[in-house]
mmCIF file of C-alpha atoms in Angstrom:
data_model
loop_
_atom_site.group_PDB
_atom_site.id
_atom_site.type_symbol
_atom_site.label_atom_id
_atom_site.label_comp_id
_atom_site.label_asym_id
_atom_site.label_seq_id
_atom_site.Cartn_x
_atom_site.Cartn_y
_atom_site.Cartn_z
ATOM 1 C CA MET A 1 -0.028 0.024 -0.013
ATOM 2 C CA VAL A 2 1.349 3.459 -0.874
ATOM 3 C CA PHE A 3 2.272 5.241 2.314
ATOM 4 C CA PHE A 4 4.202 8.327 1.274
ATOM 5 C CA GLU A 5 4.638 10.043 -2.120
ATOM 6 C CA VAL A 6 8.347 10.998 -2.626
ATOM 7 C CA SER A 7 7.638 12.443 -6.132
ATOM 8 C CA SER A 8 5.098 11.889 -8.861
ATOM 9 C CA ASP A 9 6.714 8.530 -9.788
ATOM 10 C CA ASP A 10 8.403 7.430 -6.527
ATOM 11 C CA PHE A 11 6.593 6.128 -3.454
ATOM 12 C CA ILE A 12 7.335 4.657 -0.104
ATOM 13 C CA VAL A 13 5.048 1.642 0.468
ATOM 14 C CA ILE A 14 3.970 -0.192 3.593
ATOM 15 C CA ASP A 15 3.914 -4.010 3.316
ATOM 16 C CA LEU A 16 0.762 -5.090 5.195
ATOM 17 C CA GLY A 17 1.558 -8.663 4.516
ATOM 18 C CA GLN A 18 4.568 -8.559 6.789
ATOM 19 C CA GLU A 19 2.902 -7.439 9.961
ATOM 20 C CA ASN A 20 4.709 -8.487 13.077
ATOM 21 C CA LEU A 21 3.219 -9.549 16.465
ATOM 22 C CA ASN A 22 3.074 -5.921 17.503
ATOM 23 C CA GLY A 23 0.945 -4.918 14.487
ATOM 24 C CA GLN A 24 3.857 -3.135 12.812
ATOM 25 C CA CYS A 25 4.606 -3.359 9.090
ATOM 26 C CA PRO A 26 7.847 -2.596 7.273
ATOM 27 C CA LEU A 27 8.266 0.317 4.820
ATOM 28 C CA TYR A 28 10.022 0.018 1.430
ATOM 29 C CA TYR A 29 11.492 2.517 -0.967
ATOM 30 C CA PHE A 30 11.686 0.603 -4.258
ATOM 31 C CA ASP A 31 13.093 -2.810 -3.131
ATOM 32 C CA LYS A 32 14.961 -1.461 -0.058
ATOM 33 C CA ARG A 33 13.515 -1.882 3.358
ATOM 34 C CA ILE A 34 14.017 1.487 4.961
ATOM 35 C CA ALA A 35 12.014 1.215 8.265
ATOM 36 C CA ASP A 36 10.564 -1.537 10.441
ATOM 37 C CA SER A 37 7.446 0.423 11.213
ATOM 38 C CA ILE A 38 5.671 3.861 10.744
ATOM 39 C CA GLU A 39 7.130 4.941 14.069
ATOM 40 C CA ASP A 40 10.640 3.980 12.960
ATOM 41 C CA PHE A 41 10.127 5.874 9.724
ATOM 42 C CA ILE A 42 8.975 9.012 11.496
ATOM 43 C CA VAL A 43 11.946 8.930 13.914
ATOM 44 C CA LYS A 44 14.390 8.625 11.049
ATOM 45 C CA MET A 45 12.642 11.330 8.955
ATOM 46 C CA ASP A 46 12.882 13.646 11.958
ATOM 47 C CA GLN A 47 16.636 13.163 12.020
ATOM 48 C CA ASP A 48 17.198 13.428 8.333
ATOM 49 C CA PRO A 49 14.214 14.064 5.920
ATOM 50 C CA ASN A 50 16.082 12.331 3.000
ATOM 51 C CA TYR A 51 17.594 9.401 4.856
ATOM 52 C CA TYR A 52 15.886 6.787 2.740
ATOM 53 C CA ILE A 53 17.642 7.937 -0.477
ATOM 54 C CA ASN A 54 21.073 6.822 0.814
ATOM 55 C CA TYR A 55 19.887 4.024 3.021
#
């Protein structure tokens, strides 16, 4: 499921099929796993808004 639009052709997606026991789902940018949960994504974005590009 699309979670965040980076640009008109690039998206960060959340994989609902990989939900863990805590109800958290990982986020991907293209084929790279960039965060283990939405909370993890927000913390990383707070530190560096473009962290996922060089992840």
